[in-house]
CSV table of C-alpha atoms in Angstrom, one decimal:
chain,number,residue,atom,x,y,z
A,49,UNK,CA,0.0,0.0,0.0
A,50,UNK,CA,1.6,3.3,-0.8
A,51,UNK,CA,1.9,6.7,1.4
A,52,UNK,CA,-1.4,8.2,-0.5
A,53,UNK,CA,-3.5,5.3,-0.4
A,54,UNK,CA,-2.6,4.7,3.7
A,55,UNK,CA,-3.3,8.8,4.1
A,56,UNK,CA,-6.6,8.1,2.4
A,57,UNK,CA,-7.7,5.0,4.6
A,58,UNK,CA,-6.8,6.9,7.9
A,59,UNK,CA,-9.0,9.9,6.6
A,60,UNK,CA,-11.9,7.5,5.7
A,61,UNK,CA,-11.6,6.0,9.2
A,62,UNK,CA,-11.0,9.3,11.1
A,63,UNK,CA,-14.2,10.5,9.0
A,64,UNK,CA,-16.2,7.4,10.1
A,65,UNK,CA,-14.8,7.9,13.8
A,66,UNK,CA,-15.9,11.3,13.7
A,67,UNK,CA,-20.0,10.7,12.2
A,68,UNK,CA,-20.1,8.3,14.9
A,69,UNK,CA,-19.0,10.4,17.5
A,70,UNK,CA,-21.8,12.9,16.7
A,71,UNK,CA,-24.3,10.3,16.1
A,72,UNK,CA,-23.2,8.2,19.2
A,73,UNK,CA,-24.6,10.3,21.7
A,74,UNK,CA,-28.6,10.1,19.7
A,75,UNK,CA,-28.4,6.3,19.6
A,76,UNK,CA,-30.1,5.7,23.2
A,77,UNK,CA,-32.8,8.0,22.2
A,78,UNK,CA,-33.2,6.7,19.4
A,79,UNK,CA,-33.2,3.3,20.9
A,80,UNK,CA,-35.7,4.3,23.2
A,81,UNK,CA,-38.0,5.6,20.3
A,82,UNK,CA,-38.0,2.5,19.0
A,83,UNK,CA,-38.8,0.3,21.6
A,84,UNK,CA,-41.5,2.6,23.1
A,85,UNK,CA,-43.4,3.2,20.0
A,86,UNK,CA,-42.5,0.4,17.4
A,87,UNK,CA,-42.4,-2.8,20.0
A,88,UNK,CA,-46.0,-1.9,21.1
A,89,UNK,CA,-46.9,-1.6,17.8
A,90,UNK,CA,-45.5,-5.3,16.2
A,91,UNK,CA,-47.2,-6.7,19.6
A,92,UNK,CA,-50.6,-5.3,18.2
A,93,UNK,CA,-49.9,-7.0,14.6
A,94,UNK,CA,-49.1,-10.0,16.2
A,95,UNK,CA,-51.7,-10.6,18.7
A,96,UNK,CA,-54.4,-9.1,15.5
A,97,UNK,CA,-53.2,-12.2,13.8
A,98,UNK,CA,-54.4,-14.7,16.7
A,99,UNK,CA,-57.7,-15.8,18.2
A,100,UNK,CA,-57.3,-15.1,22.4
A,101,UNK,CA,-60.2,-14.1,24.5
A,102,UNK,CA,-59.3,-13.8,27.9
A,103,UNK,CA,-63.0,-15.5,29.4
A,104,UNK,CA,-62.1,-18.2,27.1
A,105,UNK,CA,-58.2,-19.5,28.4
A,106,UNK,CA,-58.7,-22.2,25.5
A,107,UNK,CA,-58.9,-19.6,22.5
A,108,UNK,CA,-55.3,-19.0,21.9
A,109,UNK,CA,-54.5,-20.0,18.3
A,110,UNK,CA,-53.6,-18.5,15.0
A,111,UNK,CA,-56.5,-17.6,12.9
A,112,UNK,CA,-54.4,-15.6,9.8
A,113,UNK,CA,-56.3,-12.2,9.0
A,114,UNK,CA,-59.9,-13.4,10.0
A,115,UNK,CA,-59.8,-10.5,12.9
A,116,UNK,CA,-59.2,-8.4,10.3
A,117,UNK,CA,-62.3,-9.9,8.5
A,118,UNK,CA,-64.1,-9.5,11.4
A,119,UNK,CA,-64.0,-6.0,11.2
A,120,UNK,CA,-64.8,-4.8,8.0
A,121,UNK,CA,-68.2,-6.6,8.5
A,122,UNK,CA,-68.9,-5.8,12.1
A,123,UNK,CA,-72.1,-2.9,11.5
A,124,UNK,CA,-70.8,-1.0,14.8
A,125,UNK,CA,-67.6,-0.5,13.7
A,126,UNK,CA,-69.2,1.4,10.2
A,127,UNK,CA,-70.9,3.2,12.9
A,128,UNK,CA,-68.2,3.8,15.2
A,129,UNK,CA,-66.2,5.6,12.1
A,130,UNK,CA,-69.3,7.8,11.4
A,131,UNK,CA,-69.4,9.1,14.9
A,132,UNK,CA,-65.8,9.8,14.9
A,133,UNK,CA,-66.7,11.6,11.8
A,134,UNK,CA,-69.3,13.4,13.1
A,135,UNK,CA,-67.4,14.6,16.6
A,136,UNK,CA,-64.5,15.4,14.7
A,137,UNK,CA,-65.5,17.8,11.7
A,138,UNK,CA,-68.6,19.4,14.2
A,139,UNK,CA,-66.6,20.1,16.7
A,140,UNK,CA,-63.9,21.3,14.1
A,141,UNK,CA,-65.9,23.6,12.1
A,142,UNK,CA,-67.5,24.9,15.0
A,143,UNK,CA,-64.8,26.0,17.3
A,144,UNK,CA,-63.2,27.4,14.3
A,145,UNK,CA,-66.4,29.6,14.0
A,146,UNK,CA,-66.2,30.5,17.3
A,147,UNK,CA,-62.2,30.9,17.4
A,148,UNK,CA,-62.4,33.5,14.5
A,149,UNK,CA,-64.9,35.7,16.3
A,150,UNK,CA,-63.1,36.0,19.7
A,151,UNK,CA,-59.6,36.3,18.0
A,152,UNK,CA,-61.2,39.1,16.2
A,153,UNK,CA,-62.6,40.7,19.3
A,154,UNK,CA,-59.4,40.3,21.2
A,155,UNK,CA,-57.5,41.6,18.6
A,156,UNK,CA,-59.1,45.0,19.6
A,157,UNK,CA,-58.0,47.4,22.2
A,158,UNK,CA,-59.8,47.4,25.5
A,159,UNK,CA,-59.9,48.0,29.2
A,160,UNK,CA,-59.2,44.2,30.6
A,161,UNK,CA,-58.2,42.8,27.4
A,162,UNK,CA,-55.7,40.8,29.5
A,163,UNK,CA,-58.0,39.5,31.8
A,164,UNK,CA,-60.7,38.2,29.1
A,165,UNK,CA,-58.1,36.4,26.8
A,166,UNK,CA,-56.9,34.6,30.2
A,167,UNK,CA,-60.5,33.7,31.0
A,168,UNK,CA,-61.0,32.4,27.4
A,169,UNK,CA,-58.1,30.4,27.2
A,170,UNK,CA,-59.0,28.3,30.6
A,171,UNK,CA,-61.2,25.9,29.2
A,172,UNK,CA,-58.0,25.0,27.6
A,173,UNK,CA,-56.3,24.1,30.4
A,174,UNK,CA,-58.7,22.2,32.1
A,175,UNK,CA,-58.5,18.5,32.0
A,176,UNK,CA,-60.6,16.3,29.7
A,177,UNK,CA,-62.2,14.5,32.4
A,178,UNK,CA,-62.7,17.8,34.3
A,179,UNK,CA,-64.3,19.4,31.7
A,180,UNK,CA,-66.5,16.3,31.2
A,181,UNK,CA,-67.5,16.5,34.6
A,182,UNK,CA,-68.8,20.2,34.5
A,183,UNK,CA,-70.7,19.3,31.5
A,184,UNK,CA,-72.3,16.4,32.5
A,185,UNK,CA,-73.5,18.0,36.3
A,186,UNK,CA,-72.9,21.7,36.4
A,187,UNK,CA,-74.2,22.6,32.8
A,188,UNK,CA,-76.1,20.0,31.5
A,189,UNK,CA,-78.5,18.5,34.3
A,190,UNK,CA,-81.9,18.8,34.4
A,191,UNK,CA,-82.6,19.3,37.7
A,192,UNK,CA,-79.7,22.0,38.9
A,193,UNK,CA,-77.8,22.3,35.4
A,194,UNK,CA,-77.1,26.0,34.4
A,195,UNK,CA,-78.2,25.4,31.1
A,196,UNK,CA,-81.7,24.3,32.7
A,197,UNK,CA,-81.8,27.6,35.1
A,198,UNK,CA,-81.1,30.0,32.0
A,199,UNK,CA,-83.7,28.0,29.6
A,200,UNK,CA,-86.0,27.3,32.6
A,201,UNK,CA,-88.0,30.9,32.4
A,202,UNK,CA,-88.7,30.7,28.3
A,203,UNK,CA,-90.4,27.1,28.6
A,204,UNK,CA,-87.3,24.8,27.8
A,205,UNK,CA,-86.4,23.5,31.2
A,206,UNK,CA,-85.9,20.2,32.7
A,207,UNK,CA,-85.2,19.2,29.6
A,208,UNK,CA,-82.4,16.0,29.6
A,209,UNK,CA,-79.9,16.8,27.5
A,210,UNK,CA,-77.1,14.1,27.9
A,211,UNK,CA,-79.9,11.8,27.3
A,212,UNK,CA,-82.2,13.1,24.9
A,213,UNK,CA,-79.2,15.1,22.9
A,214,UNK,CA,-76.4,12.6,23.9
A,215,UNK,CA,-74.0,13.8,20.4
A,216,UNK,CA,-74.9,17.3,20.6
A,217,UNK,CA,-74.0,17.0,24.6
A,218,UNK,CA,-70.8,15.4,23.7
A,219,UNK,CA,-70.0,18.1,20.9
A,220,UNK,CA,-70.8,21.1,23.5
A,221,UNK,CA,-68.1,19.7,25.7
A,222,UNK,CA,-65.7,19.8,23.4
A,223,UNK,CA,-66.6,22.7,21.0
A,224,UNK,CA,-65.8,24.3,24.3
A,225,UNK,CA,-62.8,23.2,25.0
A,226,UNK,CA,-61.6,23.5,21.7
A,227,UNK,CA,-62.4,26.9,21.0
A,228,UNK,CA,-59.7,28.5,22.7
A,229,UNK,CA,-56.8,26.5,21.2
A,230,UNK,CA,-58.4,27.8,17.6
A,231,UNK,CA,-58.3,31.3,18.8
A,232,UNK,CA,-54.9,31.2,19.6
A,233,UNK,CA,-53.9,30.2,16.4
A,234,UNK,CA,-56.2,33.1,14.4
A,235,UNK,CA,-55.4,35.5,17.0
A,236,UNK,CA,-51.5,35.0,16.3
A,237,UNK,CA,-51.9,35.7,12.4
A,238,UNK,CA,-54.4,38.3,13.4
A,239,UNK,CA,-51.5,40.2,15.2
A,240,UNK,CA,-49.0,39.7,12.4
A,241,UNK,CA,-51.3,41.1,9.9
A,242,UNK,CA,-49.9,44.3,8.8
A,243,UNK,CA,-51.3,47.7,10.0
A,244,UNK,CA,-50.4,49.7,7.2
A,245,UNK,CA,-52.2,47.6,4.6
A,246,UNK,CA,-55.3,47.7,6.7
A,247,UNK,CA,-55.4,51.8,7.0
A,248,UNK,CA,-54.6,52.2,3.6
A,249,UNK,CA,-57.8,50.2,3.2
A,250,UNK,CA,-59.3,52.5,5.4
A,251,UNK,CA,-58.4,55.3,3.5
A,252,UNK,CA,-59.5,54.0,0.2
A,253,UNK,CA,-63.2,54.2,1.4
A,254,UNK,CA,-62.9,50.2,2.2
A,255,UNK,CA,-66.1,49.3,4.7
A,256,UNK,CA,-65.6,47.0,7.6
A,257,UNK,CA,-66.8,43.7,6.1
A,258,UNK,CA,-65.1,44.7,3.0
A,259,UNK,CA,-61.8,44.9,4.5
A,260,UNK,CA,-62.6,41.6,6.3
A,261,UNK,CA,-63.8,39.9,3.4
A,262,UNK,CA,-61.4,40.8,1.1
A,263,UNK,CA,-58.3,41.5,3.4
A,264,UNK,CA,-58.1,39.8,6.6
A,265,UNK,CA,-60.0,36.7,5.8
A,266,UNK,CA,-57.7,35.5,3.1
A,267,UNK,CA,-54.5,36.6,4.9
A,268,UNK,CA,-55.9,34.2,7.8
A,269,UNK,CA,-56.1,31.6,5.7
A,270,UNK,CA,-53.1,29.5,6.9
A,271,UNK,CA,-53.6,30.2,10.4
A,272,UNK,CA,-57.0,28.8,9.7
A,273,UNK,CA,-56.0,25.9,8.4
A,274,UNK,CA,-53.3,25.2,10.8
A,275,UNK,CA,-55.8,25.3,13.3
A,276,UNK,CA,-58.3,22.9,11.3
A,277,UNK,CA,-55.7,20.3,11.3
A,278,UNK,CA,-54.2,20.4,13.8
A,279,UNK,CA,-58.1,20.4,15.9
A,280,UNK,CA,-59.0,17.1,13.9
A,281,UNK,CA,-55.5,15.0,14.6
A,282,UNK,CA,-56.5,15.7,18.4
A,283,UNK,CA,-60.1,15.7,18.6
A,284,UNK,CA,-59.9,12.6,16.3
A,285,UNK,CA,-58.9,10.7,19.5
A,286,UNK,CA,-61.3,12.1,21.3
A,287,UNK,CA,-62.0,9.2,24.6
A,288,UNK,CA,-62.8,11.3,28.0
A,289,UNK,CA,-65.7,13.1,27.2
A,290,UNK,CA,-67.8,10.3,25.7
A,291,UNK,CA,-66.5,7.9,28.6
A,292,UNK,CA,-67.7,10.2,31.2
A,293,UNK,CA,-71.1,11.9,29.5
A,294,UNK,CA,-72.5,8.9,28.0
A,295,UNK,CA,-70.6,5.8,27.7
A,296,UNK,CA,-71.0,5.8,24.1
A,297,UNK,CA,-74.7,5.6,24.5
A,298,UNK,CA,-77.2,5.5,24.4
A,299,UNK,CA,-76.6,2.2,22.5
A,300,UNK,CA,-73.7,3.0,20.8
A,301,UNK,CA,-75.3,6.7,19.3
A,302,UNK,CA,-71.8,8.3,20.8
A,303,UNK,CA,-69.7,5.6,19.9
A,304,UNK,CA,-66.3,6.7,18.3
A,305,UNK,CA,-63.5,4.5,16.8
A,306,UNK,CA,-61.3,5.1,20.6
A,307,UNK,CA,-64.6,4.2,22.4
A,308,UNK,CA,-65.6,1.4,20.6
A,309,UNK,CA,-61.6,-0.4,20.7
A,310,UNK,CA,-61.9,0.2,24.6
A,311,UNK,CA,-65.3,-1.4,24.9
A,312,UNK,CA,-63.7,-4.5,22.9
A,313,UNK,CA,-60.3,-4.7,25.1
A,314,UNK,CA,-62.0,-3.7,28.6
A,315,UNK,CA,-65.7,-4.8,28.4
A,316,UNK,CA,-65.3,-7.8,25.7
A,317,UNK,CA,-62.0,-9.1,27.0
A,318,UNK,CA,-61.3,-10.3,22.9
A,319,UNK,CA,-58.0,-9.1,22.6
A,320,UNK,CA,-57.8,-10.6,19.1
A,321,UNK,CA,-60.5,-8.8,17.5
A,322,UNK,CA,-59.1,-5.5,19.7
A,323,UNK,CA,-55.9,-5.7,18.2
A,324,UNK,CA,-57.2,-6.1,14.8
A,325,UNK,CA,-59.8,-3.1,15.2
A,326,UNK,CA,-56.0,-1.0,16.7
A,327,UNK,CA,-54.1,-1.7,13.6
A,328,UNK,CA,-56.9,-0.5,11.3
A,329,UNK,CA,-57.7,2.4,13.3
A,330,UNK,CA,-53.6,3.5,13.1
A,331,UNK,CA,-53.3,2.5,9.5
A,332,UNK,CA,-56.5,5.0,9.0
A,333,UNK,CA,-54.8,7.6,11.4
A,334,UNK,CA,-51.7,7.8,9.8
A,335,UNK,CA,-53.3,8.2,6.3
A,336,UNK,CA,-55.3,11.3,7.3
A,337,UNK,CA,-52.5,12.4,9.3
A,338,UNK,CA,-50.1,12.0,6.5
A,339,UNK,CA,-52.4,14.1,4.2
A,340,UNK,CA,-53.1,16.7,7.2
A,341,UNK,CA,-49.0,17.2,7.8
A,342,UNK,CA,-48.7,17.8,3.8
A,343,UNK,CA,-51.4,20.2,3.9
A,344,UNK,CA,-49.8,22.1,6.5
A,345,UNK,CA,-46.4,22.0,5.2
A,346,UNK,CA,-48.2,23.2,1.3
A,347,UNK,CA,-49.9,25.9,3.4
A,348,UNK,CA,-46.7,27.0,5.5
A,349,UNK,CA,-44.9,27.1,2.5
A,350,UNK,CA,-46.8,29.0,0.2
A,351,UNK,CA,-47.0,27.0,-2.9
A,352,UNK,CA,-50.6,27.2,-2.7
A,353,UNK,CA,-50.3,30.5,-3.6
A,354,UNK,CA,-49.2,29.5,-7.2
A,355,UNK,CA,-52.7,27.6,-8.1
């Protein structure tokens, strides 16, 4: 081996030494990424591809993709995938509603303007199963509910809301605990918004809703959006409310897709069919995900602009 060919060997090696030595210290985390999210995961696929009830000690076998088969023909889980539907764009669309209109309120000067975004932003902060809670007794009941002390003097009182209006009661909930997070997001591009476009608006003879229409509205756009998918990736997963308001029910009216693989793991002890109905549900999750990231990442970026 000659002089340049042994120089070049120890400066592929020293290069080598030197990517490890950077990379080295990311390998436990990585490590632990791995194991936490992907070992789960393979567990799920494997025990989806076996028949094992645990009332039944004698049901452990493999069964191939029947599980699976189980699933796309089981009615309640059509139904399940509707109500997560439902919950997920009402909710959504709604707090997005509601977001815009106290962004745009906030984003005016006032005495206290401090003290009312802090107020708005608590439902925030509260805990699902706290919220759920409030809902369900403080708000919602018929016999000392809020709701049923403001409606009570115009005729609508005693009325049972959870249980006559279980989707609507389950949508309230989280329409109101949703609503800040969205006006945090429009009320950050409503800040960012440039003043001086807006008064030359102004000065142009430009009314109110036509500077909002034409103006404000399309430069929230992204924010808007952001918002939007972001809301739907969480409140897709959406679990405390319906467990505490209605436990899915009546019959399975408020049944989502978490719901519904909780009531098969916890209350039908069939882990086979469970894991099957998990590994569908992440398969589905990561598509729309997948589309929601690349929808934010078009929107972020602009490109959109070009169409």
């Amino acid at each position: 081996m000659t002089t340049a060919e042994m120089t070049a060997a120890k400066g592929a090696s020293l290069s080598r030494k030197e990517k490890w030595s950077r990379r080295g210290p990311l390998l436990p985390a990585l490590i632990f990424t791995i194991i936490i999210t992907q070992a789960p995961f393979l567990a799920t696929i494997f025990y989806s591809l076996h028949s094992w009830n645990l009332l039944n000690p004698g049901s452990w076998g493999f069964t191939g993709l029947s599980n699976y088969a189980d699933v796309f023909t089981d009615s309640e889980f059509y139904t399940a995938a509707l109500n997560t539907v439902i919950v997920t764009v009402g909710c959504v669309l709604v707090a997005l509603v509601l977001g815009l209109g106290l962004a745009l309120l906030l984003d005016r000067p006032f005495f206290g303007r401090g003290v009312v975004r802090t107020m708005l932003i608590t439902p925030f902060l509260i805990m699902p199963v706290a919220s759920a809670l409030l809902w369900k007794t403080s708000m919602l009941d018929p016999t000392y509910g809020l709701v049923d002390a403001v409606l009570g003097p115009i005729g609508l009182g005693g009325i049972d809301w959870v249980g006559e209006y279980p989707m609507a009661s389950v949508l309230a909930a989280l329409v109101w605990r949703w609503t800040p997070f969205m006006m945090l997001i429009i009320l950050a591009g409503l800040q960012s918004q440039p003043r001086d476009i807006l008064e030359a608006a102004k000065m142009d003879g430009a009314s109110t809703w036509q500077t909002f229409r034409f103006m404000t509205l399309p430069f929230l756009r992204r924010y808007i959006q952001l918002a939007g998918l972001l809301g739907s990736i969480y409140v897709v997963n959406t679990f405390d409310e319906i467990f505490m308001m209605t436990q899915g029910g009546p019959g399975i009216a408020t049944t989502n897709l978490p719901f519904y693989l909780y009531q098969r793991v916890f209350q039908g002890f069939d882990v086979g069919q469970a894991a099957a109905l998990g590994v569908v549900v992440v398969i589905l999750t990561i598509i729309v995900a997948t589309f929601a990231l690349r929808a934010i990442f078009t929107a972020i970026s602009g490109k959109e602009v070009s169409e």
